[in-house]
């Protein structure tokens, strides 16, 4: 099932008033990502504080579009835990989202795939401020894949949009080149330039990855237990390809 505040394409919005709200008159900052994508984790780690400030100051409405394109079990683990948080403690959802991506970045850099567990994620959630009762529900949610339909909805939306890599970032319907927003204040600068820009969403429609730091969908099913970020596996650094992968419809 879809968690509370999540719409049919699997996305959820965050405005100044919290999850499920929008900032009236503000532009949308849309981020399409996979929780097992280390480029996504790095992007979030770099911009998390900046994005929170932009949302709080009502400069943007944040729209988060999770998907599973790397065929990693870690994505399912985090999606199910996030579903519990959205349903039971939505005010902590963005904080937990940031903490989960920061954890994956740490795990990926350490090359210690054994840490990709529900227990590790639960510890991270508790440290981030998620309540014990909510954290205790993670294990059953993951075991039963309670939010599998949510993962499916987000992944189908990724394919329907003909996107080819994560992260893909749109500001006011225009796809941003990741190389041009590679500093901790770049999104703020991009938002500030919006009124003068006559941006057209033509580039966005192509779905071609822009910038160097993206991952493309895994070909076939990647084996490897709990989504081990093994060298050369689906979770390993992927060179961006402007060509859509054959698996993309």
PDB file of N, CA, C and O in Angstrom, residues 61-137:
ATOM      1  N   UNK A  61       8.821  24.062  -3.006  1.00  0.00           N
ATOM      2  CA  UNK A  61       8.175  22.877  -2.435  1.00  0.00           C
ATOM      3  C   UNK A  61       9.019  21.694  -2.877  1.00  0.00           C
ATOM      4  O   UNK A  61       9.341  21.566  -4.063  1.00  0.00           O
ATOM      5  N   UNK A  62       9.410  20.870  -1.935  1.00  0.00           N
ATOM      6  CA  UNK A  62      10.232  19.701  -2.257  1.00  0.00           C
ATOM      7  C   UNK A  62       9.331  18.535  -2.626  1.00  0.00           C
ATOM      8  O   UNK A  62       8.371  18.235  -1.915  1.00  0.00           O
ATOM      9  N   UNK A  63       9.621  17.897  -3.750  1.00  0.00           N
ATOM     10  CA  UNK A  63       8.905  16.676  -4.154  1.00  0.00           C
ATOM     11  C   UNK A  63       9.930  15.557  -4.273  1.00  0.00           C
ATOM     12  O   UNK A  63      10.864  15.637  -5.082  1.00  0.00           O
ATOM     13  N   UNK A  64       9.789  14.539  -3.447  1.00  0.00           N
ATOM     14  CA  UNK A  64      10.724  13.410  -3.436  1.00  0.00           C
ATOM     15  C   UNK A  64      10.115  12.219  -4.158  1.00  0.00           C
ATOM     16  O   UNK A  64       9.017  11.783  -3.818  1.00  0.00           O
ATOM     17  N   UNK A  65      10.807  11.715  -5.161  1.00  0.00           N
ATOM     18  CA  UNK A  65      10.334  10.594  -5.982  1.00  0.00           C
ATOM     19  C   UNK A  65      11.283   9.412  -5.829  1.00  0.00           C
ATOM     20  O   UNK A  65      12.253   9.286  -6.578  1.00  0.00           O
ATOM     21  N   UNK A  66      11.038   8.521  -4.865  1.00  0.00           N
ATOM     22  CA  UNK A  66      11.898   7.342  -4.753  1.00  0.00           C
ATOM     23  C   UNK A  66      11.562   6.302  -5.816  1.00  0.00           C
ATOM     24  O   UNK A  66      10.425   6.244  -6.306  1.00  0.00           O
ATOM     25  N   UNK A  67      12.562   5.511  -6.185  1.00  0.00           N
ATOM     26  CA  UNK A  67      12.335   4.417  -7.137  1.00  0.00           C
ATOM     27  C   UNK A  67      13.376   3.333  -6.865  1.00  0.00           C
ATOM     28  O   UNK A  67      14.300   3.524  -6.069  1.00  0.00           O
ATOM     29  N   UNK A  68      13.201   2.209  -7.506  1.00  0.00           N
ATOM     30  CA  UNK A  68      14.158   1.102  -7.373  1.00  0.00           C
ATOM     31  C   UNK A  68      14.641   0.729  -8.769  1.00  0.00           C
ATOM     32  O   UNK A  68      13.992  -0.020  -9.488  1.00  0.00           O
ATOM     33  N   UNK A  69      15.793   1.284  -9.149  1.00  0.00           N
ATOM     34  CA  UNK A  69      16.324   0.997 -10.490  1.00  0.00           C
ATOM     35  C   UNK A  69      17.616   0.197 -10.434  1.00  0.00           C
ATOM     36  O   UNK A  69      18.105  -0.248 -11.471  1.00  0.00           O
ATOM     37  N   UNK A  70      18.170   0.019  -9.237  1.00  0.00           N
ATOM     38  CA  UNK A  70      19.459  -0.676  -9.128  1.00  0.00           C
ATOM     39  C   UNK A  70      19.323  -2.118  -8.644  1.00  0.00           C
ATOM     40  O   UNK A  70      20.319  -2.795  -8.415  1.00  0.00           O
ATOM     41  N   UNK A  71      18.084  -2.573  -8.476  1.00  0.00           N
ATOM     42  CA  UNK A  71      17.816  -3.963  -8.076  1.00  0.00           C
ATOM     43  C   UNK A  71      18.528  -4.357  -6.788  1.00  0.00           C
ATOM     44  O   UNK A  71      19.037  -5.476  -6.668  1.00  0.00           O
ATOM     45  N   UNK A  72      18.567  -3.442  -5.840  1.00  0.00           N
ATOM     46  CA  UNK A  72      19.242  -3.715  -4.571  1.00  0.00           C
ATOM     47  C   UNK A  72      18.220  -3.881  -3.445  1.00  0.00           C
ATOM     48  O   UNK A  72      17.269  -3.105  -3.335  1.00  0.00           O
ATOM     49  N   UNK A  73      18.451  -4.889  -2.603  1.00  0.00           N
ATOM     50  CA  UNK A  73      17.549  -5.127  -1.472  1.00  0.00           C
ATOM     51  C   UNK A  73      17.498  -3.951  -0.504  1.00  0.00           C
ATOM     52  O   UNK A  73      16.499  -3.741   0.181  1.00  0.00           O
ATOM     53  N   UNK A  74      18.602  -3.203  -0.442  1.00  0.00           N
ATOM     54  CA  UNK A  74      18.644  -2.053   0.471  1.00  0.00           C
ATOM     55  C   UNK A  74      17.515  -1.062   0.168  1.00  0.00           C
ATOM     56  O   UNK A  74      16.944  -0.457   1.073  1.00  0.00           O
ATOM     57  N   UNK A  75      17.192  -0.904  -1.101  1.00  0.00           N
ATOM     58  CA  UNK A  75      16.094  -0.004  -1.476  1.00  0.00           C
ATOM     59  C   UNK A  75      14.798  -0.453  -0.807  1.00  0.00           C
ATOM     60  O   UNK A  75      14.062   0.363  -0.237  1.00  0.00           O
ATOM     61  N   UNK A  76      14.522  -1.756  -0.843  1.00  0.00           N
ATOM     62  CA  UNK A  76      13.294  -2.280  -0.226  1.00  0.00           C
ATOM     63  C   UNK A  76      13.298  -2.061   1.287  1.00  0.00           C
ATOM     64  O   UNK A  76      12.266  -1.718   1.881  1.00  0.00           O
ATOM     65  N   UNK A  77      14.461  -2.267   1.903  1.00  0.00           N
ATOM     66  CA  UNK A  77      14.559  -2.082   3.351  1.00  0.00           C
ATOM     67  C   UNK A  77      14.213  -0.639   3.724  1.00  0.00           C
ATOM     68  O   UNK A  77      13.378  -0.377   4.595  1.00  0.00           O
ATOM     69  N   UNK A  78      14.844   0.319   3.030  1.00  0.00           N
ATOM     70  CA  UNK A  78      14.623   1.725   3.382  1.00  0.00           C
ATOM     71  C   UNK A  78      13.204   2.160   3.019  1.00  0.00           C
ATOM     72  O   UNK A  78      12.558   2.885   3.789  1.00  0.00           O
ATOM     73  N   UNK A  79      12.694   1.720   1.883  1.00  0.00           N
ATOM     74  CA  UNK A  79      11.330   2.114   1.473  1.00  0.00           C
ATOM     75  C   UNK A  79      10.307   1.651   2.501  1.00  0.00           C
ATOM     76  O   UNK A  79       9.369   2.386   2.851  1.00  0.00           O
ATOM     77  N   UNK A  80      10.448   0.437   2.993  1.00  0.00           N
ATOM     78  CA  UNK A  80       9.491  -0.071   3.981  1.00  0.00           C
ATOM     79  C   UNK A  80       9.611   0.670   5.311  1.00  0.00           C
ATOM     80  O   UNK A  80       8.598   0.995   5.945  1.00  0.00           O
ATOM     81  N   UNK A  81      10.835   0.963   5.727  1.00  0.00           N
ATOM     82  CA  UNK A  81      11.025   1.746   6.953  1.00  0.00           C
ATOM     83  C   UNK A  81      10.471   3.157   6.777  1.00  0.00           C
ATOM     84  O   UNK A  81       9.786   3.691   7.662  1.00  0.00           O
ATOM     85  N   UNK A  82      10.743   3.763   5.628  1.00  0.00           N
ATOM     86  CA  UNK A  82      10.240   5.115   5.358  1.00  0.00           C
ATOM     87  C   UNK A  82       8.713   5.129   5.318  1.00  0.00           C
ATOM     88  O   UNK A  82       8.072   6.087   5.787  1.00  0.00           O
ATOM     89  N   UNK A  83       8.121   4.066   4.780  1.00  0.00           N
ATOM     90  CA  UNK A  83       6.659   3.963   4.758  1.00  0.00           C
ATOM     91  C   UNK A  83       6.077   3.985   6.162  1.00  0.00           C
ATOM     92  O   UNK A  83       5.071   4.661   6.429  1.00  0.00           O
ATOM     93  N   UNK A  84       6.734   3.271   7.077  1.00  0.00           N
ATOM     94  CA  UNK A  84       6.291   3.261   8.473  1.00  0.00           C
ATOM     95  C   UNK A  84       6.370   4.674   9.056  1.00  0.00           C
ATOM     96  O   UNK A  84       5.434   5.151   9.709  1.00  0.00           O
ATOM     97  N   UNK A  85       7.471   5.363   8.804  1.00  0.00           N
ATOM     98  CA  UNK A  85       7.648   6.721   9.345  1.00  0.00           C
ATOM     99  C   UNK A  85       6.603   7.676   8.754  1.00  0.00           C
ATOM    100  O   UNK A  85       6.001   8.476   9.483  1.00  0.00           O
ATOM    101  N   UNK A  86       6.361   7.582   7.464  1.00  0.00           N
ATOM    102  CA  UNK A  86       5.353   8.449   6.835  1.00  0.00           C
ATOM    103  C   UNK A  86       3.961   8.196   7.423  1.00  0.00           C
ATOM    104  O   UNK A  86       3.175   9.131   7.616  1.00  0.00           O
ATOM    105  N   UNK A  87       3.667   6.945   7.712  1.00  0.00           N
ATOM    106  CA  UNK A  87       2.351   6.607   8.269  1.00  0.00           C
ATOM    107  C   UNK A  87       2.226   6.955   9.751  1.00  0.00           C
ATOM    108  O   UNK A  87       1.178   7.403  10.201  1.00  0.00           O
ATOM    109  N   UNK A  88       3.291   6.743  10.502  1.00  0.00           N
ATOM    110  CA  UNK A  88       3.201   6.826  11.960  1.00  0.00           C
ATOM    111  C   UNK A  88       3.808   8.098  12.570  1.00  0.00           C
ATOM    112  O   UNK A  88       3.396   8.531  13.638  1.00  0.00           O
ATOM    113  N   UNK A  89       4.802   8.660  11.936  1.00  0.00           N
ATOM    114  CA  UNK A  89       5.460   9.848  12.491  1.00  0.00           C
ATOM    115  C   UNK A  89       5.933  10.756  11.349  1.00  0.00           C
ATOM    116  O   UNK A  89       7.123  11.026  11.197  1.00  0.00           O
ATOM    117  N   UNK A  90       4.993  11.246  10.534  1.00  0.00           N
ATOM    118  CA  UNK A  90       5.361  11.977   9.311  1.00  0.00           C
ATOM    119  C   UNK A  90       6.217  13.214   9.547  1.00  0.00           C
ATOM    120  O   UNK A  90       6.993  13.605   8.673  1.00  0.00           O
ATOM    121  N   UNK A  91       6.101  13.804  10.729  1.00  0.00           N
ATOM    122  CA  UNK A  91       6.917  14.990  11.002  1.00  0.00           C
ATOM    123  C   UNK A  91       8.414  14.678  11.025  1.00  0.00           C
ATOM    124  O   UNK A  91       9.244  15.576  10.928  1.00  0.00           O
ATOM    125  N   UNK A  92       8.750  13.371  11.135  1.00  0.00           N
ATOM    126  CA  UNK A  92      10.162  12.957  11.129  1.00  0.00           C
ATOM    127  C   UNK A  92      10.604  12.419   9.769  1.00  0.00           C
ATOM    128  O   UNK A  92      11.760  12.005   9.603  1.00  0.00           O
ATOM    129  N   UNK A  93       9.714  12.429   8.784  1.00  0.00           N
ATOM    130  CA  UNK A  93       9.999  11.751   7.512  1.00  0.00           C
ATOM    131  C   UNK A  93      11.196  12.358   6.777  1.00  0.00           C
ATOM    132  O   UNK A  93      12.070  11.626   6.300  1.00  0.00           O
ATOM    133  N   UNK A  94      11.257  13.678   6.673  1.00  0.00           N
ATOM    134  CA  UNK A  94      12.369  14.281   5.928  1.00  0.00           C
ATOM    135  C   UNK A  94      13.687  14.077   6.671  1.00  0.00           C
ATOM    136  O   UNK A  94      14.712  13.774   6.050  1.00  0.00           O
ATOM    137  N   UNK A  95      13.656  14.198   7.987  1.00  0.00           N
ATOM    138  CA  UNK A  95      14.862  13.971   8.796  1.00  0.00           C
ATOM    139  C   UNK A  95      15.352  12.534   8.620  1.00  0.00           C
ATOM    140  O   UNK A  95      16.558  12.290   8.444  1.00  0.00           O
ATOM    141  N   UNK A  96      14.426  11.585   8.636  1.00  0.00           N
ATOM    142  CA  UNK A  96      14.806  10.182   8.463  1.00  0.00           C
ATOM    143  C   UNK A  96      15.305   9.923   7.044  1.00  0.00           C
ATOM    144  O   UNK A  96      16.282   9.182   6.839  1.00  0.00           O
ATOM    145  N   UNK A  97      14.656  10.517   6.062  1.00  0.00           N
ATOM    146  CA  UNK A  97      15.096  10.411   4.663  1.00  0.00           C
ATOM    147  C   UNK A  97      16.562  10.841   4.542  1.00  0.00           C
ATOM    148  O   UNK A  97      17.390  10.132   3.961  1.00  0.00           O
ATOM    149  N   UNK A  98      16.877  12.003   5.103  1.00  0.00           N
ATOM    150  CA  UNK A  98      18.257  12.501   5.050  1.00  0.00           C
ATOM    151  C   UNK A  98      19.214  11.566   5.785  1.00  0.00           C
ATOM    152  O   UNK A  98      20.322  11.286   5.297  1.00  0.00           O
ATOM    153  N   UNK A  99      18.779  11.063   6.951  1.00  0.00           N
ATOM    154  CA  UNK A  99      19.633  10.175   7.750  1.00  0.00           C
ATOM    155  C   UNK A  99      19.889   8.855   7.036  1.00  0.00           C
ATOM    156  O   UNK A  99      20.995   8.314   7.082  1.00  0.00           O
ATOM    157  N   UNK A 100      18.866   8.324   6.350  1.00  0.00           N
ATOM    158  CA  UNK A 100      19.015   7.053   5.632  1.00  0.00           C
ATOM    159  C   UNK A 100      20.006   7.189   4.478  1.00  0.00           C
ATOM    160  O   UNK A 100      20.832   6.297   4.239  1.00  0.00           O
ATOM    161  N   UNK A 101      19.945   8.307   3.765  1.00  0.00           N
ATOM    162  CA  UNK A 101      20.880   8.522   2.665  1.00  0.00           C
ATOM    163  C   UNK A 101      22.293   8.778   3.188  1.00  0.00           C
ATOM    164  O   UNK A 101      23.280   8.311   2.605  1.00  0.00           O
ATOM    165  N   UNK A 102      22.403   9.495   4.295  1.00  0.00           N
ATOM    166  CA  UNK A 102      23.724   9.719   4.892  1.00  0.00           C
ATOM    167  C   UNK A 102      24.339   8.387   5.341  1.00  0.00           C
ATOM    168  O   UNK A 102      25.540   8.154   5.173  1.00  0.00           O
ATOM    169  N   UNK A 103      23.497   7.513   5.880  1.00  0.00           N
ATOM    170  CA  UNK A 103      23.961   6.182   6.293  1.00  0.00           C
ATOM    171  C   UNK A 103      24.471   5.406   5.084  1.00  0.00           C
ATOM    172  O   UNK A 103      25.547   4.783   5.138  1.00  0.00           O
ATOM    173  N   UNK A 104      23.719   5.431   3.981  1.00  0.00           N
ATOM    174  CA  UNK A 104      24.156   4.662   2.816  1.00  0.00           C
ATOM    175  C   UNK A 104      25.469   5.209   2.263  1.00  0.00           C
ATOM    176  O   UNK A 104      26.350   4.445   1.838  1.00  0.00           O
ATOM    177  N   UNK A 105      25.617   6.518   2.273  1.00  0.00           N
ATOM    178  CA  UNK A 105      26.869   7.121   1.815  1.00  0.00           C
ATOM    179  C   UNK A 105      28.037   6.614   2.656  1.00  0.00           C
ATOM    180  O   UNK A 105      29.095   6.235   2.134  1.00  0.00           O
ATOM    181  N   UNK A 106      27.825   6.555   3.953  1.00  0.00           N
ATOM    182  CA  UNK A 106      28.848   6.065   4.887  1.00  0.00           C
ATOM    183  C   UNK A 106      29.155   4.582   4.631  1.00  0.00           C
ATOM    184  O   UNK A 106      30.321   4.171   4.570  1.00  0.00           O
ATOM    185  N   UNK A 107      28.098   3.784   4.468  1.00  0.00           N
ATOM    186  CA  UNK A 107      28.277   2.349   4.212  1.00  0.00           C
ATOM    187  C   UNK A 107      29.012   2.130   2.894  1.00  0.00           C
ATOM    188  O   UNK A 107      29.943   1.324   2.799  1.00  0.00           O
ATOM    189  N   UNK A 108      28.598   2.861   1.870  1.00  0.00           N
ATOM    190  CA  UNK A 108      29.211   2.692   0.551  1.00  0.00           C
ATOM    191  C   UNK A 108      30.696   3.039   0.607  1.00  0.00           C
ATOM    192  O   UNK A 108      31.546   2.304   0.085  1.00  0.00           O
ATOM    193  N   UNK A 109      31.019   4.156   1.258  1.00  0.00           N
ATOM    194  CA  UNK A 109      32.419   4.585   1.331  1.00  0.00           C
ATOM    195  C   UNK A 109      33.273   3.626   2.150  1.00  0.00           C
ATOM    196  O   UNK A 109      34.457   3.450   1.878  1.00  0.00           O
ATOM    197  N   UNK A 110      32.643   2.972   3.144  1.00  0.00           N
ATOM    198  CA  UNK A 110      33.388   2.020   3.981  1.00  0.00           C
ATOM    199  C   UNK A 110      33.499   0.647   3.321  1.00  0.00           C
ATOM    200  O   UNK A 110      34.264  -0.202   3.760  1.00  0.00           O
ATOM    201  N   UNK A 111      32.702   0.422   2.275  1.00  0.00           N
ATOM    202  CA  UNK A 111      32.654  -0.870   1.571  1.00  0.00           C
ATOM    203  C   UNK A 111      32.274  -2.017   2.505  1.00  0.00           C
ATOM    204  O   UNK A 111      32.665  -3.160   2.278  1.00  0.00           O
ATOM    205  N   UNK A 112      31.514  -1.689   3.543  1.00  0.00           N
ATOM    206  CA  UNK A 112      31.100  -2.723   4.499  1.00  0.00           C
ATOM    207  C   UNK A 112      29.623  -3.052   4.277  1.00  0.00           C
ATOM    208  O   UNK A 112      28.746  -2.528   4.951  1.00  0.00           O
ATOM    209  N   UNK A 113      29.371  -3.929   3.306  1.00  0.00           N
ATOM    210  CA  UNK A 113      27.987  -4.259   2.941  1.00  0.00           C
ATOM    211  C   UNK A 113      27.232  -4.962   4.060  1.00  0.00           C
ATOM    212  O   UNK A 113      26.004  -4.994   4.062  1.00  0.00           O
ATOM    213  N   UNK A 114      27.967  -5.509   5.040  1.00  0.00           N
ATOM    214  CA  UNK A 114      27.297  -6.215   6.141  1.00  0.00           C
ATOM    215  C   UNK A 114      26.446  -5.264   6.988  1.00  0.00           C
ATOM    216  O   UNK A 114      25.605  -5.698   7.768  1.00  0.00           O
ATOM    217  N   UNK A 115      26.656  -3.969   6.818  1.00  0.00           N
ATOM    218  CA  UNK A 115      25.889  -2.982   7.596  1.00  0.00           C
ATOM    219  C   UNK A 115      24.538  -2.656   6.955  1.00  0.00           C
ATOM    220  O   UNK A 115      23.769  -1.890   7.526  1.00  0.00           O
ATOM    221  N   UNK A 116      24.249  -3.225   5.801  1.00  0.00           N
ATOM    222  CA  UNK A 116      22.982  -2.933   5.134  1.00  0.00           C
ATOM    223  C   UNK A 116      21.877  -3.800   5.727  1.00  0.00           C
ATOM    224  O   UNK A 116      21.365  -4.715   5.083  1.00  0.00           O
ATOM    225  N   UNK A 117      21.518  -3.485   6.958  1.00  0.00           N
ATOM    226  CA  UNK A 117      20.540  -4.285   7.693  1.00  0.00           C
ATOM    227  C   UNK A 117      19.451  -3.391   8.273  1.00  0.00           C
ATOM    228  O   UNK A 117      19.636  -2.175   8.420  1.00  0.00           O
ATOM    229  N   UNK A 118      18.345  -4.024   8.625  1.00  0.00           N
ATOM    230  CA  UNK A 118      17.252  -3.293   9.278  1.00  0.00           C
ATOM    231  C   UNK A 118      17.729  -2.736  10.615  1.00  0.00           C
ATOM    232  O   UNK A 118      17.388  -1.604  10.981  1.00  0.00           O
ATOM    233  N   UNK A 119      18.531  -3.502  11.334  1.00  0.00           N
ATOM    234  CA  UNK A 119      19.026  -3.052  12.646  1.00  0.00           C
ATOM    235  C   UNK A 119      19.861  -1.778  12.520  1.00  0.00           C
ATOM    236  O   UNK A 119      19.722  -0.849  13.321  1.00  0.00           O
ATOM    237  N   UNK A 120      20.720  -1.758  11.523  1.00  0.00           N
ATOM    238  CA  UNK A 120      21.567  -0.569  11.315  1.00  0.00           C
ATOM    239  C   UNK A 120      20.692   0.646  10.983  1.00  0.00           C
ATOM    240  O   UNK A 120      20.907   1.750  11.487  1.00  0.00           O
ATOM    241  N   UNK A 121      19.687   0.427  10.136  1.00  0.00           N
ATOM    242  CA  UNK A 121      18.780   1.514   9.759  1.00  0.00           C
ATOM    243  C   UNK A 121      17.951   1.961  10.966  1.00  0.00           C
ATOM    244  O   UNK A 121      17.709   3.160  11.160  1.00  0.00           O
ATOM    245  N   UNK A 122      17.537   1.006  11.784  1.00  0.00           N
ATOM    246  CA  UNK A 122      16.763   1.324  12.987  1.00  0.00           C
ATOM    247  C   UNK A 122      17.587   2.173  13.954  1.00  0.00           C
ATOM    248  O   UNK A 122      17.082   3.146  14.530  1.00  0.00           O
ATOM    249  N   UNK A 123      18.855   1.825  14.123  1.00  0.00           N
ATOM    250  CA  UNK A 123      19.744   2.606  14.987  1.00  0.00           C
ATOM    251  C   UNK A 123      19.865   4.042  14.467  1.00  0.00           C
ATOM    252  O   UNK A 123      19.830   5.004  15.239  1.00  0.00           O
ATOM    253  N   UNK A 124      20.012   4.151  13.157  1.00  0.00           N
ATOM    254  CA  UNK A 124      20.120   5.473  12.525  1.00  0.00           C
ATOM    255  C   UNK A 124      18.839   6.274  12.749  1.00  0.00           C
ATOM    256  O   UNK A 124      18.890   7.472  13.040  1.00  0.00           O
ATOM    257  N   UNK A 125      17.695   5.606  12.608  1.00  0.00           N
ATOM    258  CA  UNK A 125      16.407   6.274  12.801  1.00  0.00           C
ATOM    259  C   UNK A 125      16.269   6.792  14.228  1.00  0.00           C
ATOM    260  O   UNK A 125      15.832   7.925  14.467  1.00  0.00           O
ATOM    261  N   UNK A 126      16.660   5.950  15.190  1.00  0.00           N
ATOM    262  CA  UNK A 126      16.563   6.362  16.609  1.00  0.00           C
ATOM    263  C   UNK A 126      17.446   7.573  16.884  1.00  0.00           C
ATOM    264  O   UNK A 126      17.022   8.526  17.540  1.00  0.00           O
ATOM    265  N   UNK A 127      18.667   7.540  16.353  1.00  0.00           N
ATOM    266  CA  UNK A 127      19.580   8.669  16.549  1.00  0.00           C
ATOM    267  C   UNK A 127      19.019   9.937  15.914  1.00  0.00           C
ATOM    268  O   UNK A 127      19.289  11.045  16.383  1.00  0.00           O
ATOM    269  N   UNK A 128      18.264   9.778  14.825  1.00  0.00           N
ATOM    270  CA  UNK A 128      17.696  10.937  14.125  1.00  0.00           C
ATOM    271  C   UNK A 128      16.457  11.487  14.828  1.00  0.00           C
ATOM    272  O   UNK A 128      15.977  12.567  14.484  1.00  0.00           O
ATOM    273  N   UNK A 129      15.922  10.719  15.794  1.00  0.00           N
ATOM    274  CA  UNK A 129      14.768  11.215  16.544  1.00  0.00           C
ATOM    275  C   UNK A 129      13.457  10.497  16.275  1.00  0.00           C
ATOM    276  O   UNK A 129      12.406  10.905  16.779  1.00  0.00           O
ATOM    277  N   UNK A 130      13.503   9.429  15.485  1.00  0.00           N
ATOM    278  CA  UNK A 130      12.290   8.635  15.255  1.00  0.00           C
ATOM    279  C   UNK A 130      11.980   7.871  16.546  1.00  0.00           C
ATOM    280  O   UNK A 130      12.884   7.343  17.188  1.00  0.00           O
ATOM    281  N   UNK A 131      10.705   7.805  16.911  1.00  0.00           N
ATOM    282  CA  UNK A 131      10.346   7.202  18.197  1.00  0.00           C
ATOM    283  C   UNK A 131      10.559   5.683  18.187  1.00  0.00           C
ATOM    284  O   UNK A 131      10.507   5.039  17.135  1.00  0.00           O
ATOM    285  N   UNK A 132      10.775   5.134  19.375  1.00  0.00           N
ATOM    286  CA  UNK A 132      11.059   3.703  19.518  1.00  0.00           C
ATOM    287  C   UNK A 132       9.924   2.841  18.967  1.00  0.00           C
ATOM    288  O   UNK A 132      10.159   1.836  18.294  1.00  0.00           O
ATOM    289  N   UNK A 133       8.670   3.235  19.232  1.00  0.00           N
ATOM    290  CA  UNK A 133       7.515   2.465  18.749  1.00  0.00           C
ATOM    291  C   UNK A 133       7.520   2.356  17.229  1.00  0.00           C
ATOM    292  O   UNK A 133       7.207   1.294  16.665  1.00  0.00           O
ATOM    293  N   UNK A 134       7.853   3.451  16.567  1.00  0.00           N
ATOM    294  CA  UNK A 134       7.883   3.474  15.102  1.00  0.00           C
ATOM    295  C   UNK A 134       9.034   2.605  14.593  1.00  0.00           C
ATOM    296  O   UNK A 134       8.853   1.785  13.687  1.00  0.00           O
ATOM    297  N   UNK A 135      10.200   2.761  15.207  1.00  0.00           N
ATOM    298  CA  UNK A 135      11.376   1.972  14.811  1.00  0.00           C
ATOM    299  C   UNK A 135      11.112   0.472  14.997  1.00  0.00           C
ATOM    300  O   UNK A 135      11.513  -0.351  14.163  1.00  0.00           O
ATOM    301  N   UNK A 136      10.403   0.132  16.066  1.00  0.00           N
ATOM    302  CA  UNK A 136      10.107  -1.281  16.332  1.00  0.00           C
ATOM    303  C   UNK A 136       9.259  -1.916  15.232  1.00  0.00           C
ATOM    304  O   UNK A 136       9.239  -3.142  15.086  1.00  0.00           O
ATOM    305  N   UNK A 137       8.551  -1.092  14.464  1.00  0.00           N
ATOM    306  CA  UNK A 137       7.692  -1.615  13.388  1.00  0.00           C
ATOM    307  C   UNK A 137       8.455  -1.851  12.086  1.00  0.00           C
ATOM    308  O   UNK A 137       7.908  -2.417  11.132  1.00  0.00           O
TER     309      UNK A 137
END
